Amino acid sequence: MLQNNKIKKVVIAGGGTAGWVAAAALAKKLGTLLEVTLVESDQIGTVGVGEATIPPMRIFHSLLGIDEQEFMRATEATFKLGISFKNWGQVGDQYFHPFGTTGQGSFLADFQHFYLHGKSRGIDAPFAEYCLEAQAAKLDKFATSKNGAINYAYHLDATRYAKYLRKFSESHGLQRIEGKIQQVQQHTSGDIKALVLESGQIVEGDLFIDCTGFLGLLIEKTLKVAYEDWTHWLPCDSAIPLQTASVVPAVPYVTCTAHQAGWQWHIPLQHRVGNGLVYCSEFQTDEDAKQTLLNNIQGEILTEPRVIKYQTGRRKAFWSKNCIALGLSSGFVEPLESTSIYLFMNGIVRLMRMFPFNGISQYIVDEYNNQSIEEIENVRDFIILHYHATDREDSEFWRYCKNMQIPDSLAHRLELFKHNANAFQGERELFRLESWTHVMFGQGIKPKSYHQIFSTMSDQELSTHLANIRRTIASAADKLPQHASFVGQYCRSEN
Ligand code: FAD
């Protein structure tokens, strides 16, 4: 470990989304204190997917001073208000997981208790009707607002996003080196000393960020940090992405449709649609999966379908010696809730906040690892919830998911909700209490009991109160412009 060595030179290995996100943040925020270099190889290329995001991306962009309209034009981006889930609890079911707040709770009881109380007295409006983002999505409407009334994220073109961040990083002094890394040199301590490129060029550094994707060239191949496998909880291990031309105006949400052995994504950009099938190779062949995808898309096919293989799980340590793994080299939960980009954006911010300018100590390494592990494990539980809390028994895959053992942390949450309708959001947890409730209700969980604080309200009071929330939301959603026309005037791409 480089205990007392000052850290001046940071080398990022890999120029996929993770590499360029790390480069942009370091160059812009610490570029005056550090020398930042990125090595990437056009020969190897990037995974080229990862097009749906979640709201914290906006905070990351504002930290870097990225202009929203410019970024959206450059990446053919559209807005995302949440995810529409089809066929998850049961074939034919549909529910929406929105980004915004839902209803209005009280100090003693969150809104789902209020909602359940209403239901018990015959007020049967769906949970989503208490959320502006869900209602706007239902009407295909959207507008940004200065007061932040609408919570949103983006759908973007991953390749264009990497290019955009490259330009941004280079304008802030980042040095980019094109070349294939052939060898990694180490100090006798085991710390990484330099990357040796195919051309013979040697790129030395004090701190290395491994963004080489599933390969994990530094963290795995060099430092031999093991991988914790989560396949028994998240069994999908294959994906086929496919781009098609848009045939209808872009909607402000992702659609995730469950199939026989996995699920399909639909991500609408300005000029095209990102589609893909995620599946479990134990229950579906690649050929069959390709056919399932081709049978369920619309519009002219723009790319060749290709199979991506992956293993869900996480690196046992995200930071080892003088190397930090970011992006796919650090682990992969799976893309269902669009969390990967968020995880490495947060990872690089975490690193910058703890940056070891005067040498790496084990305390910093441990703290970074503890925080990162807690964060990804919470995300993991949220994703498992979608697969496990289902009534589907129509295929071997769904029977497996329904009956599999789940992590204790998730089992606890599920029991808490089933028994008393209680949900919670931990301190370092990405998904809000409302995300948990929307998905738990959406997947068909019906709590046996709930808080009685609202039982003192008369039927009339309760019904008027809930109707007023729904009316206010419906009226606000109705006033918004159509999403596609808003995108057209706000950030139309010239591409
Ligand atoms: P990569 O894109 O694989 O980049 C690796 C880089 O390393 C490349 O530049 C390559 O050239 C370089 N490299 C490798 N070896 C060498 C070498 N020897 N020498 C030099 N350079 C080298 N995330 C989301 O947030 N939202 C989503 O909707 C989403 N959907 C996904 C769908 C699928 C099917 C998959 C598999 C992932 C998805 N993700 C999503 C995750 C997201 O795609 C990745 O987290 C993101 O693209 C970052 O990848 P990366 O930069 O870690 O790796």
Coordinates of C-alpha atoms and ligand atoms in Angstrom, one line a residue:
M1 CA 0.0 0.0 0.0
L2 CA 1.4 3.4 -0.9
Q3 CA 1.1 4.8 2.6
N4 CA 3.0 8.0 2.5
N5 CA 3.3 8.5 -1.2
K6 CA 1.5 11.6 -2.5
I7 CA -1.0 10.9 -5.2
K8 CA -0.5 13.2 -8.1
K9 CA -1.1 11.0 -11.2
V10 CA -4.4 9.2 -11.7
V11 CA -4.7 6.8 -14.6
I12 CA -8.1 5.6 -15.8
A13 CA -8.0 2.3 -17.7
G14 CA -11.0 2.0 -20.1
G15 CA -13.2 4.5 -21.9
G16 CA -16.7 3.2 -21.7
T17 CA -19.3 5.2 -19.8
A18 CA -17.6 4.5 -16.5
G19 CA -14.2 5.6 -17.7
W20 CA -15.5 8.8 -19.2
V21 CA -17.7 9.6 -16.2
A22 CA -14.7 9.2 -13.9
A23 CA -12.5 11.3 -16.3
A24 CA -15.1 14.1 -16.5
A25 CA -15.5 14.3 -12.8
L26 CA -11.8 14.2 -11.9
A27 CA -10.7 16.6 -14.7
K28 CA -13.3 19.1 -13.9
K29 CA -13.2 19.0 -10.1
L30 CA -9.6 18.0 -9.2
G31 CA -7.9 18.7 -12.5
T32 CA -5.9 21.6 -11.0
L33 CA -4.5 19.2 -8.3
L34 CA -4.0 16.0 -10.3
E35 CA -2.7 14.8 -13.6
V36 CA -5.5 12.7 -15.1
T37 CA -4.9 10.3 -18.0
L38 CA -7.4 7.9 -19.7
V39 CA -6.3 4.9 -21.8
E40 CA -8.8 3.2 -24.1
S41 CA -8.7 0.9 -27.0
D42 CA -10.9 1.4 -30.1
Q43 CA -9.9 -2.2 -31.0
I44 CA -11.7 -3.5 -27.9
G45 CA -14.7 -1.2 -27.9
T46 CA -17.2 -0.7 -25.1
V47 CA -20.2 -2.7 -24.0
G48 CA -22.3 0.0 -25.8
V49 CA -25.5 -0.3 -23.8
G50 CA -26.7 1.5 -20.7
E51 CA -29.2 4.0 -21.9
A52 CA -31.7 4.5 -19.1
T53 CA -30.8 6.5 -16.1
I54 CA -32.2 7.6 -12.7
P55 CA -32.7 11.1 -11.2
P56 CA -29.4 11.5 -9.3
M57 CA -27.7 11.8 -12.7
R58 CA -29.0 15.4 -12.7
I59 CA -27.1 16.1 -9.5
F60 CA -23.9 14.7 -10.9
H61 CA -24.3 16.9 -14.0
S62 CA -25.0 20.0 -12.0
L63 CA -21.9 19.3 -9.9
L64 CA -19.9 19.3 -13.2
G65 CA -21.7 22.3 -14.6
I66 CA -23.1 20.3 -17.6
D67 CA -25.8 22.2 -19.4
E68 CA -28.9 20.0 -19.7
Q69 CA -30.1 21.2 -23.1
E70 CA -26.6 20.9 -24.7
F71 CA -26.1 17.4 -23.2
M72 CA -29.6 16.2 -24.3
R73 CA -29.1 17.5 -27.9
A74 CA -25.7 15.8 -28.0
T75 CA -27.0 12.4 -26.8
E76 CA -30.4 12.3 -28.5
A77 CA -31.8 12.2 -25.0
T78 CA -35.4 12.1 -23.9
F79 CA -36.9 12.4 -20.4
K80 CA -37.7 9.5 -18.1
L81 CA -40.4 9.7 -15.3
G82 CA -40.1 6.1 -14.3
I83 CA -40.6 2.5 -15.5
S84 CA -43.7 0.8 -16.8
F85 CA -43.6 -2.9 -15.7
K86 CA -45.7 -5.4 -17.7
N87 CA -46.4 -9.1 -16.8
W88 CA -44.3 -9.1 -13.6
G89 CA -46.8 -10.0 -10.8
Q90 CA -49.0 -11.9 -13.2
V91 CA -49.2 -12.2 -17.0
G92 CA -51.4 -9.2 -18.1
D93 CA -50.5 -7.1 -15.0
Q94 CA -49.1 -3.6 -15.4
Y95 CA -47.8 -1.1 -12.9
F96 CA -45.7 2.0 -12.9
H97 CA -42.6 2.7 -10.7
P98 CA -42.4 6.6 -10.8
F99 CA -39.6 8.8 -9.6
G100 CA -41.7 11.3 -7.7
T101 CA -43.3 11.5 -4.3
T102 CA -46.7 9.8 -3.8
G103 CA -49.5 11.2 -1.8
Q104 CA -49.0 12.9 1.5
G105 CA -48.4 10.9 4.7
S106 CA -48.3 12.1 8.3
F107 CA -45.6 12.1 10.9
L108 CA -46.8 8.8 12.3
A109 CA -47.6 6.9 9.1
D110 CA -46.5 7.1 5.5
F111 CA -48.9 7.6 2.7
Q112 CA -49.4 3.9 1.9
H113 CA -51.2 3.5 5.3
F114 CA -53.6 6.3 4.3
Y115 CA -54.1 4.7 0.9
L116 CA -54.8 1.2 2.4
H117 CA -57.3 2.8 4.8
G118 CA -59.1 4.3 1.8
K119 CA -59.1 1.0 0.1
S120 CA -60.7 -0.7 3.0
R121 CA -63.5 1.8 2.8
G122 CA -64.1 1.3 -0.9
I123 CA -61.8 4.0 -2.4
D124 CA -60.2 1.9 -5.1
A125 CA -58.2 4.5 -7.1
P126 CA -54.7 3.0 -8.1
F127 CA -51.7 4.0 -5.9
A128 CA -50.2 5.7 -9.0
E129 CA -53.0 8.2 -9.2
Y130 CA -51.4 9.9 -6.1
C131 CA -48.2 10.6 -8.0
L132 CA -47.7 13.4 -10.5
E133 CA -44.9 11.7 -12.4
A134 CA -47.0 8.5 -12.8
Q135 CA -49.9 10.5 -14.1
A136 CA -47.8 12.6 -16.4
A137 CA -46.3 9.4 -17.8
K138 CA -49.7 7.9 -18.4
L139 CA -50.6 10.9 -20.5
D140 CA -47.2 11.0 -22.3
K141 CA -46.7 14.5 -20.9
F142 CA -43.7 16.2 -19.5
A143 CA -42.1 19.6 -18.8
T144 CA -39.2 20.7 -16.6
S145 CA -40.0 23.2 -14.0
K146 CA -37.9 25.7 -12.1
N147 CA -39.4 24.7 -8.7
G148 CA -38.4 21.0 -9.2
A149 CA -42.0 19.9 -9.1
I150 CA -41.3 16.9 -11.4
N151 CA -38.6 14.4 -10.6
Y152 CA -37.0 12.9 -13.7
A153 CA -34.0 11.3 -15.4
Y154 CA -33.0 10.6 -19.0
H155 CA -32.9 8.1 -21.8
L156 CA -29.7 8.6 -23.8
D157 CA -27.5 7.2 -26.5
A158 CA -24.6 5.5 -24.6
T159 CA -22.0 5.9 -27.4
R160 CA -22.8 9.6 -27.9
Y161 CA -22.7 10.1 -24.1
A162 CA -19.2 8.7 -23.9
K163 CA -18.2 11.0 -26.8
Y164 CA -19.8 14.0 -25.1
L165 CA -17.9 13.3 -21.9
R166 CA -14.7 12.8 -23.7
K167 CA -14.9 16.3 -25.3
F168 CA -15.9 17.7 -21.9
S169 CA -13.0 16.0 -20.1
E170 CA -10.4 17.0 -22.7
S171 CA -11.5 20.6 -22.5
H172 CA -10.7 20.4 -18.8
G173 CA -7.2 19.1 -19.3
L174 CA -7.6 15.3 -19.4
Q175 CA -5.0 13.5 -21.5
R176 CA -6.4 10.6 -23.6
I177 CA -4.2 7.8 -24.8
E178 CA -5.4 5.4 -27.5
G179 CA -3.9 1.9 -27.2
K180 CA -4.4 -1.6 -26.0
I181 CA -3.1 -2.4 -22.5
Q182 CA -0.9 -5.4 -22.9
Q183 CA 0.7 -5.7 -19.5
V184 CA 0.3 -4.3 -16.0
Q185 CA 3.5 -3.6 -14.1
Q186 CA 3.4 -3.8 -10.3
H187 CA 5.6 -2.6 -7.4
T188 CA 7.0 -5.2 -5.1
S189 CA 4.2 -4.3 -2.7
G190 CA 1.7 -5.4 -5.3
D191 CA 0.5 -1.9 -6.0
I192 CA 0.1 -1.1 -9.7
K193 CA 3.0 0.8 -11.2
A194 CA 2.2 1.3 -14.8
L195 CA 0.2 0.1 -17.8
V196 CA 2.3 -1.1 -20.8
L197 CA 0.5 -0.6 -24.1
E198 CA 0.8 -2.7 -27.3
S199 CA 2.8 0.2 -28.8
G200 CA 5.4 -0.1 -26.0
Q201 CA 4.3 3.1 -24.4
I202 CA 4.4 3.0 -20.6
V203 CA 1.8 4.9 -18.6
E204 CA 2.8 5.3 -15.0
G205 CA 0.5 6.4 -12.2
D206 CA 0.0 6.7 -8.5
L207 CA -3.6 5.7 -8.4
F208 CA -5.4 3.6 -11.0
I209 CA -9.1 3.4 -11.8
D210 CA -10.2 0.1 -13.5
C211 CA -12.9 0.9 -16.0
T212 CA -12.1 -2.0 -18.3
G213 CA -15.6 -3.5 -18.1
F214 CA -16.4 -7.1 -17.4
L215 CA -12.7 -8.0 -18.1
G216 CA -11.5 -6.3 -14.9
L217 CA -8.0 -6.1 -16.3
L218 CA -6.5 -4.4 -13.1
I219 CA -8.8 -5.4 -10.3
E220 CA -9.2 -9.0 -11.3
K221 CA -6.6 -10.1 -13.8
T222 CA -3.8 -8.2 -12.0
L223 CA -4.8 -7.9 -8.3
K224 CA -6.9 -11.1 -8.2
V225 CA -9.7 -9.6 -6.2
A226 CA -12.4 -12.2 -6.2
Y227 CA -16.0 -11.8 -7.3
E228 CA -19.1 -12.6 -5.2
D229 CA -21.6 -14.4 -7.3
W230 CA -25.3 -13.4 -7.1
T231 CA -26.6 -15.7 -9.8
H232 CA -28.7 -17.7 -7.3
W233 CA -30.6 -14.5 -6.6
L234 CA -30.4 -12.8 -10.0
P235 CA -30.2 -15.7 -12.4
C236 CA -30.4 -13.8 -15.7
D237 CA -26.9 -14.0 -17.3
S238 CA -27.4 -12.9 -20.9
A239 CA -28.7 -10.0 -22.9
I240 CA -29.4 -9.1 -26.5
P241 CA -29.5 -5.4 -27.3
L242 CA -31.1 -4.2 -30.6
Q243 CA -31.8 -0.7 -31.9
T244 CA -34.8 0.1 -34.0
A245 CA -36.1 3.2 -35.8
S246 CA -38.8 5.1 -33.9
V247 CA -42.3 4.5 -35.2
V248 CA -44.2 6.6 -32.6
P249 CA -43.3 9.7 -30.6
A250 CA -41.0 9.0 -27.7
V251 CA -42.8 8.3 -24.4
P252 CA -41.3 9.6 -21.1
Y253 CA -40.6 6.2 -19.5
V254 CA -38.9 2.9 -20.0
T255 CA -41.1 -0.2 -20.5
C256 CA -39.9 -3.5 -19.0
T257 CA -42.0 -6.4 -20.1
A258 CA -41.5 -9.8 -18.4
H259 CA -41.2 -12.8 -20.7
Q260 CA -40.9 -16.5 -20.2
A261 CA -37.3 -16.5 -18.9
G262 CA -36.4 -12.9 -18.4
W263 CA -37.6 -9.5 -19.6
Q264 CA -37.4 -7.0 -22.4
W265 CA -36.5 -3.3 -22.3
H266 CA -37.8 -0.5 -24.5
I267 CA -36.0 2.8 -24.2
P268 CA -37.2 5.6 -26.5
L269 CA -34.6 8.2 -27.7
Q270 CA -35.3 11.1 -30.0
H271 CA -34.5 9.2 -33.3
R272 CA -34.4 5.6 -32.4
V273 CA -35.4 3.0 -29.7
G274 CA -33.1 0.9 -27.6
N275 CA -34.6 -2.6 -27.2
G276 CA -33.1 -5.6 -25.6
L277 CA -33.9 -8.9 -24.0
V278 CA -32.4 -10.0 -20.7
Y279 CA -32.7 -13.7 -20.0
C280 CA -31.5 -16.7 -18.1
S281 CA -29.5 -19.1 -20.3
E282 CA -30.4 -22.0 -18.1
F283 CA -34.1 -21.6 -19.1
Q284 CA -33.8 -20.1 -22.7
T285 CA -31.3 -20.6 -25.5
D286 CA -29.7 -17.7 -27.3
E287 CA -31.5 -18.5 -30.5
D288 CA -34.9 -18.7 -28.8
A289 CA -34.2 -15.4 -26.9
K290 CA -33.3 -13.7 -30.2
Q291 CA -36.6 -14.9 -31.7
T292 CA -38.5 -13.7 -28.6
L293 CA -37.0 -10.2 -29.1
L294 CA -37.5 -10.1 -32.8
N295 CA -41.2 -11.1 -32.3
N296 CA -41.7 -8.2 -29.9
I297 CA -40.2 -5.1 -31.5
Q298 CA -41.5 -2.5 -33.9
G299 CA -39.8 -0.5 -36.6
E300 CA -36.9 -1.0 -38.9
I301 CA -34.0 -2.9 -37.3
L302 CA -30.9 -0.7 -37.2
T303 CA -28.3 -3.0 -35.6
E304 CA -27.4 -6.7 -35.6
P305 CA -28.6 -8.5 -32.5
R306 CA -25.6 -9.6 -30.4
V307 CA -25.4 -11.7 -27.3
I308 CA -23.8 -10.2 -24.1
K309 CA -22.9 -12.7 -21.4
Y310 CA -22.6 -11.5 -17.8
Q311 CA -22.5 -12.7 -14.2
T312 CA -24.5 -10.8 -11.6
G313 CA -22.5 -10.0 -8.4
R314 CA -20.0 -7.7 -7.0
R315 CA -16.3 -7.4 -6.5
K316 CA -15.3 -8.5 -2.9
A317 CA -13.4 -5.2 -2.6
F318 CA -14.1 -2.2 -4.9
W319 CA -10.8 -0.6 -3.8
S320 CA -7.7 -2.8 -3.4
K321 CA -4.1 -1.5 -3.1
N322 CA -3.9 1.6 -5.3
C323 CA -6.7 0.5 -7.7
I324 CA -10.4 1.3 -7.6
A325 CA -12.9 -0.6 -9.8
L326 CA -15.7 1.4 -11.3
G327 CA -18.4 0.3 -13.6
L328 CA -18.8 -3.3 -14.8
S329 CA -15.3 -4.2 -13.5
S330 CA -16.7 -3.6 -10.0
G331 CA -19.9 -5.7 -10.4
F332 CA -23.2 -5.9 -12.2
V333 CA -26.6 -6.1 -10.6
E334 CA -28.5 -6.2 -13.9
P335 CA -30.2 -3.4 -15.8
L336 CA -33.8 -3.7 -14.6
E337 CA -33.9 -0.4 -12.6
S338 CA -31.1 1.4 -14.6
T339 CA -28.7 1.6 -11.6
S340 CA -25.2 1.0 -13.1
I341 CA -24.5 4.5 -14.3
Y342 CA -25.7 5.9 -10.9
L343 CA -23.5 3.5 -9.0
F344 CA -20.3 4.6 -10.7
M345 CA -21.3 8.3 -10.6
N346 CA -21.6 7.9 -6.9
G347 CA -18.5 5.8 -6.8
I348 CA -16.3 8.6 -8.3
V349 CA -17.9 11.2 -6.1
R350 CA -17.2 9.1 -3.1
L351 CA -13.6 8.7 -4.2
M352 CA -13.2 12.4 -4.8
R353 CA -14.6 13.2 -1.3
M354 CA -12.2 10.8 0.3
F355 CA -9.3 11.4 -2.1
P356 CA -6.0 10.2 -0.6
F357 CA -3.8 13.2 -1.7
N358 CA -1.2 12.3 0.9
G359 CA -1.1 8.6 0.6
I360 CA -3.5 5.7 0.8
S361 CA -4.5 4.4 4.2
Q362 CA -6.3 1.2 4.9
Y363 CA -8.9 3.3 6.8
I364 CA -9.9 5.1 3.6
V365 CA -9.9 1.9 1.6
D366 CA -12.1 0.1 4.2
E367 CA -14.6 3.0 4.5
Y368 CA -14.8 3.3 0.7
N369 CA -15.4 -0.4 0.4
N370 CA -18.0 -0.5 3.2
Q371 CA -20.0 2.3 1.8
S372 CA -19.9 0.9 -1.8
I373 CA -20.9 -2.6 -0.7
E374 CA -23.8 -1.4 1.4
E375 CA -25.0 0.6 -1.5
I376 CA -24.9 -2.1 -4.1
E377 CA -26.4 -4.7 -1.8
N378 CA -29.4 -2.4 -1.2
V379 CA -29.8 -2.1 -4.9
R380 CA -29.5 -5.8 -5.3
D381 CA -32.3 -6.4 -2.8
F382 CA -34.6 -4.0 -4.7
I383 CA -34.0 -5.8 -8.0
I384 CA -34.5 -9.3 -6.5
L385 CA -37.9 -8.0 -5.2
H386 CA -39.2 -7.7 -8.8
Y387 CA -38.3 -11.3 -9.6
H388 CA -39.3 -12.9 -6.3
A389 CA -42.5 -11.2 -5.4
T390 CA -44.5 -12.7 -8.2
D391 CA -47.5 -14.9 -8.6
R392 CA -46.2 -16.2 -12.0
E393 CA -45.8 -19.9 -12.2
D394 CA -46.2 -20.3 -15.9
S395 CA -42.5 -21.2 -16.7
E396 CA -39.7 -22.9 -14.9
F397 CA -37.8 -19.6 -14.7
W398 CA -40.7 -17.9 -12.8
R399 CA -41.2 -20.9 -10.6
Y400 CA -37.6 -20.7 -9.7
C401 CA -37.7 -17.0 -8.9
K402 CA -40.9 -17.3 -6.8
N403 CA -39.5 -20.1 -4.7
M404 CA -35.8 -19.1 -4.4
Q405 CA -34.1 -18.2 -1.1
I406 CA -33.7 -14.5 -0.8
P407 CA -31.2 -12.4 1.2
D408 CA -32.3 -11.9 4.9
S409 CA -32.2 -8.2 4.4
L410 CA -34.9 -8.4 1.7
A411 CA -36.9 -11.1 3.6
H412 CA -37.1 -8.7 6.5
R413 CA -38.4 -5.9 4.3
L414 CA -41.0 -8.1 2.7
E415 CA -42.3 -9.4 6.0
L416 CA -42.5 -5.9 7.4
F417 CA -44.6 -4.8 4.5
K418 CA -46.8 -7.9 4.4
H419 CA -47.6 -7.6 8.1
N420 CA -47.9 -3.9 8.7
A421 CA -47.5 -2.1 5.4
N422 CA -44.3 -0.5 6.7
A423 CA -41.5 0.4 4.4
F424 CA -38.2 2.3 5.0
Q425 CA -35.3 3.9 3.3
G426 CA -31.9 3.4 4.9
E427 CA -29.4 6.3 5.3
R428 CA -27.2 5.3 2.3
E429 CA -30.0 3.8 0.3
L430 CA -30.7 4.8 -3.3
F431 CA -34.3 3.7 -3.6
R432 CA -36.8 5.8 -1.7
L433 CA -39.5 4.4 0.6
E434 CA -42.0 5.2 -2.2
S435 CA -40.0 3.1 -4.7
W436 CA -40.3 0.2 -2.4
T437 CA -44.0 0.7 -1.9
H438 CA -44.8 1.1 -5.6
V439 CA -43.0 -2.0 -6.5
M440 CA -44.3 -4.1 -3.6
F441 CA -47.9 -3.1 -4.4
G442 CA -47.2 -3.5 -8.1
Q443 CA -45.8 -7.0 -7.7
G444 CA -49.1 -8.0 -6.0
I445 CA -48.2 -7.8 -2.3
K446 CA -51.3 -7.1 -0.1
P447 CA -50.4 -6.0 3.5
K448 CA -52.5 -7.8 6.1
S449 CA -52.6 -4.7 8.4
Y450 CA -51.7 -1.0 8.5
H451 CA -51.5 1.9 10.8
Q452 CA -54.8 2.9 12.5
I453 CA -54.0 6.6 12.8
F454 CA -56.5 7.5 10.0
S455 CA -59.3 5.4 11.4
T456 CA -60.6 8.4 13.3
M457 CA -61.5 10.2 10.0
S458 CA -65.1 9.8 8.8
D459 CA -65.7 8.2 5.4
Q460 CA -66.6 11.6 4.0
E461 CA -63.3 13.2 5.4
L462 CA -61.2 10.4 4.1
S463 CA -62.8 10.3 0.7
T464 CA -62.6 14.1 0.3
H465 CA -59.0 14.2 1.3
L466 CA -57.8 11.4 -1.0
A467 CA -60.0 12.8 -3.9
N468 CA -58.4 16.2 -3.5
I469 CA -54.9 14.8 -3.8
R470 CA -55.9 12.9 -7.0
R471 CA -57.7 15.9 -8.4
T472 CA -54.7 18.2 -7.9
I473 CA -52.3 15.7 -9.5
A474 CA -54.6 15.0 -12.4
S475 CA -55.0 18.7 -13.1
A476 CA -51.3 19.4 -12.9
A477 CA -50.5 16.5 -15.2
D478 CA -53.1 17.6 -17.7
K479 CA -51.6 21.1 -18.0
L480 CA -48.2 19.7 -19.1
P481 CA -47.3 19.6 -22.7
Q482 CA -46.8 16.4 -24.6
H483 CA -43.4 14.9 -23.9
A484 CA -42.4 14.6 -27.6
S485 CA -43.3 18.2 -28.4
F486 CA -41.5 19.4 -25.3
V487 CA -38.3 17.5 -26.3
G488 CA -38.7 19.0 -29.8
Q489 CA -38.6 22.5 -28.6
Y490 CA -36.3 22.1 -25.6
C491 CA -33.5 19.9 -26.9
R492 CA -34.0 18.6 -30.4
S493 CA -31.0 16.8 -31.6
E494 CA -29.4 18.0 -34.9
N495 CA -28.0 14.4 -35.6
Ligands
FAD1 P1 -17.3 -1.0 -21.0 O1 -18.3 -0.2 -21.7 O2 -17.2 -2.4 -21.4 O3 -15.9 -0.2 -21.3 C1 -14.7 -0.9 -21.1 C2 -13.6 0.0 -21.6 O4 -12.3 -0.7 -21.3 C3 -13.6 0.2 -23.2 O5 -13.3 1.5 -23.5 C4 -12.5 -0.7 -23.7 O6 -11.9 -0.2 -24.8 C5 -11.5 -0.6 -22.5 N1 -10.6 -1.8 -22.4 C6 -10.8 -3.0 -22.0 N2 -9.7 -3.8 -22.1 C7 -8.7 -2.9 -22.5 C8 -7.3 -3.1 -22.8 N3 -6.7 -4.2 -22.7 N4 -6.6 -2.0 -23.2 C9 -7.2 -0.8 -23.3 N5 -8.5 -0.6 -23.1 C10 -9.3 -1.6 -22.7 N6 -26.6 0.8 -16.9 C11 -27.5 1.8 -16.7 O7 -27.3 2.7 -15.8 N7 -28.7 1.9 -17.3 C12 -29.1 0.9 -18.2 O8 -30.2 1.0 -18.8 C13 -28.2 -0.2 -18.4 N8 -28.5 -1.2 -19.3 C14 -27.6 -2.2 -19.5 C15 -28.0 -3.3 -20.3 C16 -27.1 -4.4 -20.4 C17 -27.5 -5.5 -21.3 C18 -25.9 -4.3 -19.8 C19 -24.9 -5.5 -20.0 C20 -25.5 -3.3 -19.0 C21 -26.4 -2.2 -18.9 N9 -26.0 -1.1 -18.0 C22 -27.0 -0.2 -17.8 C23 -24.7 -1.0 -17.5 C24 -23.9 -0.1 -18.3 O9 -23.9 -0.5 -19.7 C25 -22.5 -0.1 -17.9 O10 -22.4 0.1 -16.5 C26 -21.7 1.1 -18.5 O11 -21.8 1.0 -19.9 C27 -20.3 1.1 -18.1 O12 -19.6 0.1 -18.7 P2 -18.0 0.2 -18.4 O13 -17.5 1.5 -18.8 O14 -17.7 -0.3 -17.1 O15 -17.5 -0.9 -19.4

